[in-house]
XYZ file of C-alpha atoms in Angstrom:
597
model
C 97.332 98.039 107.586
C 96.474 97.680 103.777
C 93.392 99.309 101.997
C 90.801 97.122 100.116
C 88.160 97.951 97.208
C 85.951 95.649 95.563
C 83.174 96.070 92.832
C 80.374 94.166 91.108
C 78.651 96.210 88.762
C 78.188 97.155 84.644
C 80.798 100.486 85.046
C 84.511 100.946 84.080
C 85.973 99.076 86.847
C 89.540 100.130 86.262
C 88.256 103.931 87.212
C 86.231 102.883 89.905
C 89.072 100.598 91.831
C 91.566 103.033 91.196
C 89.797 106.201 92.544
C 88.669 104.034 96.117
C 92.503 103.164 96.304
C 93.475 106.941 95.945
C 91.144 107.358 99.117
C 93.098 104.291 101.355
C 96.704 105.306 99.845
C 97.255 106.461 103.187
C 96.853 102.757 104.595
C 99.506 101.587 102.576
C 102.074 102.829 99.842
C 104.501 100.647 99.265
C 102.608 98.828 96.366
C 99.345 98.003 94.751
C 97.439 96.087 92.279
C 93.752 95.457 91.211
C 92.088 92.859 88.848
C 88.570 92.282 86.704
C 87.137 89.223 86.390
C 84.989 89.400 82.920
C 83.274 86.946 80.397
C 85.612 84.543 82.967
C 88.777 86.328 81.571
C 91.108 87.180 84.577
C 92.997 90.335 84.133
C 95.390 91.608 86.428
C 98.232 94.516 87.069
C 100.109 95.229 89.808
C 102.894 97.915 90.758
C 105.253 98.910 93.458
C 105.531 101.946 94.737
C 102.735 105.050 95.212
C 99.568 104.753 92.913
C 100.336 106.139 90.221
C 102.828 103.510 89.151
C 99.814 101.244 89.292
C 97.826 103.630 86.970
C 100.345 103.859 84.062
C 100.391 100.148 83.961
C 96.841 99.764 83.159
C 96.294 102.952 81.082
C 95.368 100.883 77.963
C 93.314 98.749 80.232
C 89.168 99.362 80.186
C 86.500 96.996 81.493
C 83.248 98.195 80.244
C 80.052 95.785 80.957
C 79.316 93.616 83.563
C 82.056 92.749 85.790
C 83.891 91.841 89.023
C 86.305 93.773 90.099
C 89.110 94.057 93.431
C 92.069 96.252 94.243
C 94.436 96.613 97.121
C 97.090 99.247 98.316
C 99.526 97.073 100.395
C 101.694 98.295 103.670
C 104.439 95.697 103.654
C 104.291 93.170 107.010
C 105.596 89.859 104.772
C 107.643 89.778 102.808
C 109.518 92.838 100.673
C 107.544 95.284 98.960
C 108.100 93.436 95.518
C 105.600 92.951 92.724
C 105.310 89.116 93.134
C 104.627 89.916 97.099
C 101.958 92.647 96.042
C 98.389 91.651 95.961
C 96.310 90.438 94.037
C 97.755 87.235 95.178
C 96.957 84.454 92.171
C 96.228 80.916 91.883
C 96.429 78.602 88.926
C 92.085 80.357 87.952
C 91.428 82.720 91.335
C 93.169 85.784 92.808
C 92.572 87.433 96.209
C 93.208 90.708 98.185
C 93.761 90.934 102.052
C 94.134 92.875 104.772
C 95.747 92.231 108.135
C 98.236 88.876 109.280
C 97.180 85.431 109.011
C 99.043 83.948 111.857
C 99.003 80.282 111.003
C 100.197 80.888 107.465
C 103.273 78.330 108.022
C 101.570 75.925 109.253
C 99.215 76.334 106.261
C 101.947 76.872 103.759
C 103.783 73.647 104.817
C 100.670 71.684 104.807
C 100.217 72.495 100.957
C 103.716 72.709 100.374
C 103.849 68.993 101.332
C 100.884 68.075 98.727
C 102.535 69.555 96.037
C 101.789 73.014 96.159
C 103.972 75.940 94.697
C 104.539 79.370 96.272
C 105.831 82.159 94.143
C 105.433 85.349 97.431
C 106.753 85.640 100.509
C 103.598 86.629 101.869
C 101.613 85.406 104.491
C 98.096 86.385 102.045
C 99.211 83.790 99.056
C 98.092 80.913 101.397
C 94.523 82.521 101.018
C 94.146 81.684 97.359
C 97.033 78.155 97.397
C 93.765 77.008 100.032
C 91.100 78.100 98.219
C 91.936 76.118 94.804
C 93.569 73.055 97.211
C 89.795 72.675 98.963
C 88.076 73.838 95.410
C 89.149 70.466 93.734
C 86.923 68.803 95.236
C 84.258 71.140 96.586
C 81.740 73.408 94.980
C 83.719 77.741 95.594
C 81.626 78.974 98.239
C 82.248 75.298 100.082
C 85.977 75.629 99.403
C 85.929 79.302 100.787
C 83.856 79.023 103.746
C 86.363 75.866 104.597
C 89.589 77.766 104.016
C 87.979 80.792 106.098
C 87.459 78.145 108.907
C 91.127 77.547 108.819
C 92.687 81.315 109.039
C 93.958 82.351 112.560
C 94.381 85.953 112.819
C 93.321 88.953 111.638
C 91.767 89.288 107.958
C 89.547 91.068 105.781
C 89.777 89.299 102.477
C 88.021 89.519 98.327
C 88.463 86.694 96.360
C 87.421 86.166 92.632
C 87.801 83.118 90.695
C 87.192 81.512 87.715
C 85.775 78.904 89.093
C 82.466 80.577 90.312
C 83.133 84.021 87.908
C 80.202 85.794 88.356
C 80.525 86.044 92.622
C 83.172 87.971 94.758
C 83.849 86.001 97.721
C 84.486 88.056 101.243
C 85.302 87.082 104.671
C 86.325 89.663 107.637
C 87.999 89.036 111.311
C 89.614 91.927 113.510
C 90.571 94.060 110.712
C 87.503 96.400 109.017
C 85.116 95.619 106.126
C 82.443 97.464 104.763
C 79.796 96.362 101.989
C 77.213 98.019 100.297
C 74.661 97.256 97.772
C 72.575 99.702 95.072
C 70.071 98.312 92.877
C 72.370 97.037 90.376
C 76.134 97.299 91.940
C 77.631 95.881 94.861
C 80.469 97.832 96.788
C 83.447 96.504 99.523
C 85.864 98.690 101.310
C 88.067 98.848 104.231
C 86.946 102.730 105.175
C 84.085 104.644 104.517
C 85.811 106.882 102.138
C 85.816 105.084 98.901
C 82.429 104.926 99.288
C 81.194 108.427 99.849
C 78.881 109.678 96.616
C 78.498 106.078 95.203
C 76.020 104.721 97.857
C 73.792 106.251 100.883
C 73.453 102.898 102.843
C 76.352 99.817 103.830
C 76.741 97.275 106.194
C 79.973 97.571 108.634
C 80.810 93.526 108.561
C 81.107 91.475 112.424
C 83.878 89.865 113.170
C 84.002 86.271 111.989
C 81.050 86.914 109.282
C 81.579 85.774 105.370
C 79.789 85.112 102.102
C 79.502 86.083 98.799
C 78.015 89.114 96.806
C 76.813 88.362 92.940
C 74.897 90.493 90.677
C 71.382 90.088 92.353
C 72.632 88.645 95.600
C 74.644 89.393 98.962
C 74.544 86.492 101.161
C 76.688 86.744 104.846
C 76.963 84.724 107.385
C 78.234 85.632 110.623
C 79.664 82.884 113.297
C 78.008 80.427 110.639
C 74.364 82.004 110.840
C 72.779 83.477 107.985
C 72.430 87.019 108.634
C 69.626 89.437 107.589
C 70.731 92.118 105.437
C 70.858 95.268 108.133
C 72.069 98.624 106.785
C 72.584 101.684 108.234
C 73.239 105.536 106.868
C 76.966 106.063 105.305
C 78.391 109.672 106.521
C 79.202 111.974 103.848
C 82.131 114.489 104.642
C 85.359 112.389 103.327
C 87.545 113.913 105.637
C 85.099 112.924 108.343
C 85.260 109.465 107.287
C 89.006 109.251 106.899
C 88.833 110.234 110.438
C 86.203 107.453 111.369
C 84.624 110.521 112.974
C 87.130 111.033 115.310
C 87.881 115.028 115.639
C 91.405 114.755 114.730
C 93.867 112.490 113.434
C 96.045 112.554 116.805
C 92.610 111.230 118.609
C 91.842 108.711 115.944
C 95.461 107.530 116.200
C 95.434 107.141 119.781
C 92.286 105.113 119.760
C 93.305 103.168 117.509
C 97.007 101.418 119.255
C 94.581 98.637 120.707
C 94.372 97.493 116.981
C 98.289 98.041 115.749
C 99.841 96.591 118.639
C 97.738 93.868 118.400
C 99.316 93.936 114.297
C 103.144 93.984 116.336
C 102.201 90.752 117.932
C 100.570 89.112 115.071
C 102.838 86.366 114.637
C 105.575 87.049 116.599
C 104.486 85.125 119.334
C 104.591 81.298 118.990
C 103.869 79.131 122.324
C 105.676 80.887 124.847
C 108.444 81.673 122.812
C 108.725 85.690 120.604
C 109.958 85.170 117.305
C 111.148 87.093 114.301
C 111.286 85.704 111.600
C 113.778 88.532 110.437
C 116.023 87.764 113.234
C 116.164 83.882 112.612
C 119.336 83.106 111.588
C 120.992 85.657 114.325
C 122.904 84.418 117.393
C 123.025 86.560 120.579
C 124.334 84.543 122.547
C 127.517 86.673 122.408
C 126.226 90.160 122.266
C 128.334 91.994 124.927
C 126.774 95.607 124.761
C 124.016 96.839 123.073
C 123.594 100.833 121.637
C 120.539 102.436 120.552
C 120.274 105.500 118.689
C 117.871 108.254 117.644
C 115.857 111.264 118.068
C 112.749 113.046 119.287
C 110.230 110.386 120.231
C 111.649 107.666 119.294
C 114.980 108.641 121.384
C 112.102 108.369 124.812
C 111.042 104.516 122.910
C 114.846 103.749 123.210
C 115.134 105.329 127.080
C 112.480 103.250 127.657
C 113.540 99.520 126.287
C 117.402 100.312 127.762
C 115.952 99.363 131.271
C 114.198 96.611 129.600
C 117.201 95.207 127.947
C 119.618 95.693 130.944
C 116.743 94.070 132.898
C 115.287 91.603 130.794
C 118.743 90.187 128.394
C 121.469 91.065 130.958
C 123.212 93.267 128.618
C 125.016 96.575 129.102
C 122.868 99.244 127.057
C 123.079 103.070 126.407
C 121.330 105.458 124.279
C 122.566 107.555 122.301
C 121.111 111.037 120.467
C 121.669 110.580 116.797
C 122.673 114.198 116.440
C 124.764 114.298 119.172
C 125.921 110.427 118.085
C 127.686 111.717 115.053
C 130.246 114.017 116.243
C 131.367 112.235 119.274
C 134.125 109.724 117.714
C 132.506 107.147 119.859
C 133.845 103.553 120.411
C 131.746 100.929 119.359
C 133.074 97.442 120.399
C 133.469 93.855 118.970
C 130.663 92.148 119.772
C 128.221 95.085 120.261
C 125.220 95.335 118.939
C 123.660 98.662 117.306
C 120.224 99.403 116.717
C 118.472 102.879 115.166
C 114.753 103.552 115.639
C 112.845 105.720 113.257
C 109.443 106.389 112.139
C 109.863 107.278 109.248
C 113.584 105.506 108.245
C 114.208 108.668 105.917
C 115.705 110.864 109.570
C 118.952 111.853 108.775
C 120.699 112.443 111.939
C 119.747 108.556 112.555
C 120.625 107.463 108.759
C 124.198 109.121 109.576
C 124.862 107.633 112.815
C 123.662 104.156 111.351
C 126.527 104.818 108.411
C 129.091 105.739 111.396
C 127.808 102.539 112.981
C 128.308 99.899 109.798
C 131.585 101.908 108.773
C 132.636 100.972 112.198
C 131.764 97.247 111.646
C 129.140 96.738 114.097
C 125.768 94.419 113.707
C 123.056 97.020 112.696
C 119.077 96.090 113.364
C 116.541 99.189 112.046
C 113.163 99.370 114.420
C 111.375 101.535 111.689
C 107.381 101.818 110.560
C 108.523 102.281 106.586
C 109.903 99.201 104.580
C 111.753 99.762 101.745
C 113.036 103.318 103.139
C 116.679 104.301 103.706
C 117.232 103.053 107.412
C 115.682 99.864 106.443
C 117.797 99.412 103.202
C 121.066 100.144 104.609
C 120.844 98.305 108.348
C 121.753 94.537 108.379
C 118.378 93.574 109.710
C 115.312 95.163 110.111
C 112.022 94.901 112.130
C 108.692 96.759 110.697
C 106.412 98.419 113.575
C 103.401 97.745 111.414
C 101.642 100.897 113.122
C 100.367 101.999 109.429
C 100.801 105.831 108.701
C 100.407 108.478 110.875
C 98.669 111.913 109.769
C 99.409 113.421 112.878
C 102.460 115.394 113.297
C 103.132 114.481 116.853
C 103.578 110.701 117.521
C 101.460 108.524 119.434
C 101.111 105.157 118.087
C 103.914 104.854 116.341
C 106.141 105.787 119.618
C 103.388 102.777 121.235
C 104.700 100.138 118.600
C 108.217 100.983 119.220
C 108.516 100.388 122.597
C 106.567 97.021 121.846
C 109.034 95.948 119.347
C 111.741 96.810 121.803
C 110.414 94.753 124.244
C 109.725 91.927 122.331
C 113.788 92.141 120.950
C 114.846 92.050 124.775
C 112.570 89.496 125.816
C 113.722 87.247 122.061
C 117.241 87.922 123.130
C 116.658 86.860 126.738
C 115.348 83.250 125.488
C 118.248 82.788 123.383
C 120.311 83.125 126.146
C 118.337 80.781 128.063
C 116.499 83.143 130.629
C 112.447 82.278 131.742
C 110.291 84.910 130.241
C 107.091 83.395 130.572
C 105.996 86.843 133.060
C 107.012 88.918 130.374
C 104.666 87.005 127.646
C 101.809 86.879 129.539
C 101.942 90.757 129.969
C 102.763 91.005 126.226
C 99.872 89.422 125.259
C 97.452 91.530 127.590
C 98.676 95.262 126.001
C 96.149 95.703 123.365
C 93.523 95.318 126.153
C 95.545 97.843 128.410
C 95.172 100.480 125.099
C 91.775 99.882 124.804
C 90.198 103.878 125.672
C 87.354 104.118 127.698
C 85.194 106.677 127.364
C 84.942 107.314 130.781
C 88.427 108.111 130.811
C 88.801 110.277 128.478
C 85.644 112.434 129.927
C 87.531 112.504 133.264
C 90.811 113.716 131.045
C 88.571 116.540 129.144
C 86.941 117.870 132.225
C 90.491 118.101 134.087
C 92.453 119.965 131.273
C 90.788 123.064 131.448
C 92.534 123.426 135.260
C 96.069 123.392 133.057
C 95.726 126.108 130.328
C 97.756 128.489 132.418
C 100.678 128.961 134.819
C 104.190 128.705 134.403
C 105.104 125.099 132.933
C 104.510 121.649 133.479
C 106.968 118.951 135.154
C 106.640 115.359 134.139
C 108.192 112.840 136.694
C 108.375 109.104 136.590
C 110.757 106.814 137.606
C 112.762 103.208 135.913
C 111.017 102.985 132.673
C 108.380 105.803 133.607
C 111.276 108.595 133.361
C 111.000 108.117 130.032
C 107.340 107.947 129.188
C 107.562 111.332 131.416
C 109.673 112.631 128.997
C 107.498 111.526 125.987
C 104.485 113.193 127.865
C 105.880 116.531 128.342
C 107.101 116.314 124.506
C 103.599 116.081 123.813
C 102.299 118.750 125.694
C 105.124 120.746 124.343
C 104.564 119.860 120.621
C 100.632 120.371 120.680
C 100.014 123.168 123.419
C 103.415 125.315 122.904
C 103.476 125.664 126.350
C 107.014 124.707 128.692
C 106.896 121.344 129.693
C 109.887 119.267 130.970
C 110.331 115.314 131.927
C 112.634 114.702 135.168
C 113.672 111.868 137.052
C 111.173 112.140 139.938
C 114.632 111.323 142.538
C 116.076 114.722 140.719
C 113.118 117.127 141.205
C 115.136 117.822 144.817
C 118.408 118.454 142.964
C 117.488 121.610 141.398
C 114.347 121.616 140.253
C 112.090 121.767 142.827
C 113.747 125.616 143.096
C 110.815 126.444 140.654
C 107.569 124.846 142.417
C 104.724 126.866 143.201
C 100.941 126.594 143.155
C 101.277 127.519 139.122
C 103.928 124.695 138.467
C 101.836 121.870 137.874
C 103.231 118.469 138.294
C 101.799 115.500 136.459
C 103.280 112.532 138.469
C 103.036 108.570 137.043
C 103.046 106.758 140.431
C 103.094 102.792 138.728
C 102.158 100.548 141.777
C 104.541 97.838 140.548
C 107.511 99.900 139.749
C 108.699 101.985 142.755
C 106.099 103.636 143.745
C 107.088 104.675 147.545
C 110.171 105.775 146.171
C 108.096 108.235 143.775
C 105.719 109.114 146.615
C 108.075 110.817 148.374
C 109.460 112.684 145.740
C 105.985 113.739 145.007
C 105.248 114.654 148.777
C 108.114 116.832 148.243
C 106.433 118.750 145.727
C 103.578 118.837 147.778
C 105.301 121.083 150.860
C 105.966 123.028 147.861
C 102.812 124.031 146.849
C 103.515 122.379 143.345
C 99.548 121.575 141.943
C 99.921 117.815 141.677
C 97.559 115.538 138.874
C 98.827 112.105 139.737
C 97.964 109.337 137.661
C 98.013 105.847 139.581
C 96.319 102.804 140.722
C 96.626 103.532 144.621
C 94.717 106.734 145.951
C 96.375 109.399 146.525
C 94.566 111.982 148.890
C 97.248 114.862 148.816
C 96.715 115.196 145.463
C 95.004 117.977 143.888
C 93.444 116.147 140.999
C 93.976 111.986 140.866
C 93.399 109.761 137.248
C 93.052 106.038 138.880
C 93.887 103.596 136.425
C 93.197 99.480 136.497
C 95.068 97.188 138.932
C 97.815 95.000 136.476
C 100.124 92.323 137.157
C 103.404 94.286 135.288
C 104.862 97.263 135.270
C 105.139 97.620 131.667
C 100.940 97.246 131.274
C 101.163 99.961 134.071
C 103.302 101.995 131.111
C 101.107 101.668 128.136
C 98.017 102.496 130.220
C 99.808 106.014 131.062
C 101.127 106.852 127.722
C 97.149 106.819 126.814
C 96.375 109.372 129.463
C 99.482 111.584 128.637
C 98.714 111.496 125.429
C 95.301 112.406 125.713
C 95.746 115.369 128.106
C 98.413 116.947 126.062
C 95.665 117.026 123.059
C 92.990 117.963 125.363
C 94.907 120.768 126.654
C 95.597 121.605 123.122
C 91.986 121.517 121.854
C 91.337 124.032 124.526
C 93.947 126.527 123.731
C 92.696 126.050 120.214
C 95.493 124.755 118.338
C 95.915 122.130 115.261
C 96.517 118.881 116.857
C 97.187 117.389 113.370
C 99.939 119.979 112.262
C 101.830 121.968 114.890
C 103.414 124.927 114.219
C 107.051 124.475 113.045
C 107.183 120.672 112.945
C 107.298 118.083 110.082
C 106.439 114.851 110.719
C 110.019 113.501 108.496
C 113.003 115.366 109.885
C 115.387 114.895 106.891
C 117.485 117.705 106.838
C 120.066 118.208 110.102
């Protein structure tokens, strides 16, 4: 999730790309660069790092006059966040800027690579511009670009300038947001509304599959190869608003937005019917005798979660460890085992410490973390990005989302290497961006039902397999947003103890999965009933005993089941918080880095 600028216009571009990349630095930080084409003399800087390395290596810089100008604030997906793998990307006369994952970038890279074509990044974005000049030898630019465009698979919003046609910026957008806009005399691109906000009243929010070209006088698109009239609409101006996208919060914004970022964690990683990581490709597993996974908070319930996944899916003996309680335990970690530490933010240091404990040890280390470049990542043998961009909100949502997806993509790439069938598992991987998808309907139903829960004396949270802990994760939520008690249970444990405390002001929020033991978990809820526990069950079967029911969508596997519940806890836990008037974006006494013990 990288943030894009562009400008055409007679104004000191250097200013102007800079301050629309201070607005997107929150879609990416772990480098940036910009250029100005100008009198057809390319100039270009880029820097790794926050921002303001990029502004003290153009301070001499100014581009005064007419001009063309792009700039791009990268989050890393390929390739290292170096200065030859941040963007501008450059050709032998053209550079470009991109944002999302071209999935057929080896095939294209190959293809070039085999007529003569030389690759300085290990990006998947360099192919962009390497196409561009390959098809612009013999074509006129806009031919070349609308013919590499043709070729991308994936998702892309992409700027190109070029010597060869220096007085046009070249755009193109699929599955991943671009805006344009156009005053008398300048022409504006971004990948948010922010940048924008003060400079122009009107833009255009680009279609999937559209391209063109913006000059001086001119802004040509096309969309699905049909020239498009010009149709723009009224730009909001409250920047906060717009960093929102209009969403009330950050937290709601976030949740909304999995659909796209797990969509980003299968961008490819999914060839045939076969996961790969390219990260993982030189690893044999075939040997991996027992598996431990460590870490805290959330991403302690991601790792509950994928050890029924691995035991199920790779056949191999898994536990989970705390990180805090990890460290002082003097535990035994085996030949032949495999460790892996999740973290969102790769800086938590009860997870950095147990991951030291776990190298010192001698054991095969793999990070699951959302922040290249940070400690986790730098000290664990491997590593595998999340790619859910940053999250402003305190309490997690999608970044817990893209860790359990990345777990489940590691057991199902260990199971094929041992030779088991996971063609079920593929299909079902492939459908969970439509399972995240919110519908509006839904989250009516969830608004109108939390005012019944603003009272009383706590919450339980019961699931079974893989929904014990998504239970937990949901009463986390509720916890970290509404400060009232809320607990996760095994739903076969509520009779061991538990169930002492149900009453008509002990509400119950039971995840009854169809496809994952659900008459088991209908019992356990029926006890609760005879209780007179308050019951909101949340499942694709009716449920008549239950005092208020969330029905969710028939699926063929469990683990769609899963993500389609983590929306709905999620979204009553900030519901119920709304109501009780709290900041869903900053709770009271949490950070969103723990890194201090």
């Amino acid at each position: 999730m990288c943030g894009i600028v562009g400008y055409i216009g007679s104004k000191e571009k250097k200013s102007l790309i800079l301050e629309g990349l201070k607005e997107l630095e929150y879609r990416g930080y772990d480098s940036a660069g910009l250029a100005v084409l100008k009198d057809e003399n390319l100039h270009f800087f880029k820097a790794v790092g926050k921002l303001e390395n990029l502004q003290n290596k153009c301070l001499s810089f100014s581009s005064e006059g007419l001009g063309f100008a792009i700039g791009h604030t990268r989050w890393a997906t390929h390739g290292k966040p170096t200065e030859i793998n941040a963007h501008p990307h450059l050709g032998e006369y053209s550079c470009v800027i991109h944002n999302g994952i071209i999935e057929n970038y080896k095939e294209l890279k190959e293809e070039l690579e085999k007529e003569g074509v030389s690759f300085l990044s290990q990006t998947d974005t360099e192919v962009i511009v390497q196409l561009f000049e390959f098809y612009a030898r013999k074509l006129g630019a806009f031919e070349a670009f609308k013919k590499l465009v043709k070729r991308l698979k994936g998702a892309f919003a992409t700027l190109l300038i070029s010597k060869k046609e220096p007085k046009k910026i070249f755009f193109a957008k699929n599955a991943a947001p671009l805006i344009v806009a156009k005053n008398k005399d300048e022409t504006f691109f971004a990948s948010a509304d922010a940048p924008l906000i003060g400079k122009v009243s009107d833009v255009i929010y680009l279609e999937d599959l559209s391209y063109g070209y913006a000059s001086e006088k001119e802004l040509i698109i096309y969309e699905n190869d049909t020239l498009k009239l010009n149709s723009f609409v009224k730009l909001a101006n409250d920047k906060l608003y717009a960093q929102k996208d209009g969403f009330r919060f950050f937290m709601e914004k976030e949740i909304y937005e999995q659909s796209v970022v797990l969509n980003e964690v299968l961008m490819g990683r999914i060839e045939g019917e076969s996961v790969v990581f390219d990260e993982l490709k030189d690893e044999d597993f075939k040997d991996v005798e027992e598996l431990s996974i460590c870490a805290c908070g959330t991403s302690y319930h991601a790792a509950l979660a994928s050890s029924y996944l691995f035991t199920r899916l790779s056949k191999i003996k898994t536990q989970v460890e705390i990180a805090s309680e990890f460290r002082y335990k003097d535990a035994i970690i085996k030949e032949n085992s495999l460790f892996i530490v999740i973290s969102q933010s790769g800086e938590t240091a009860d997870t950095l410490e147990a991951l030291k404990i776990a190298k010192k040890k001698g054991a095969k280390t793999i990070a699951i973390c959302n922040v290249d470049n940070s400690s986790i990542v730098r000290l664990a043998h491997k590593c595998i990005l999340t790619r859910a961009g940053i999250e402003k909100g305190v309490a997690s949502t999608k970044a817990f989302a893209t860790q359990v997806l990345s777990l489940w993509m590691l057991a199902i790439f260990i199971a094929q290497k041992k030779g088991f069938d996971m063609s079920k598992e593929l299909k079902a991987l492939r459908h969970i961006p439509n399972v995240c998808l919110v519908p509006q309907k839904l989250h009516d139903k969830i608004h109108r039902l939390s005012k019944r829960y603003l009272d009383g004396h706590g919450f339980f949270f019961i699931g079974r397999d893989v929904f014990y802990p998504l239970a937990l994760e949901g009463a986390l939520k509720l916890k970290e947003l509404s400060y009232l008690h809320a607990e996760g249970y095994p739903a076969g444990e509520m009779k061991h103890g538990p169930i002492a405390l149900a009453d008509s002001k002990l509400y119950t929020i039971a995840l009854m999965p169809e496809l994952c033991l659900y008459e088991k978990t209908k019992s356990n809820v029926e006890e609760l009933i005879a209780r007179d526990s308050t019951l909101l069950c949340i499942s694709p079967v009716e449920f008549e005993l239950s005092d208020d029911f969330i029905k969710t969508e028939k699926q063929e596997h469990f683990m769609c089941e899963f993500f389609e519940m983590m929306i709905i806890v999620q979204l009553l836990a900030m519901e119920i918080s709304i109501r009780l008037g709290n900041d869903v974006d900053m709770p009271r006494n949490l950070a969103k880095s723990v890194t201090v013990e």
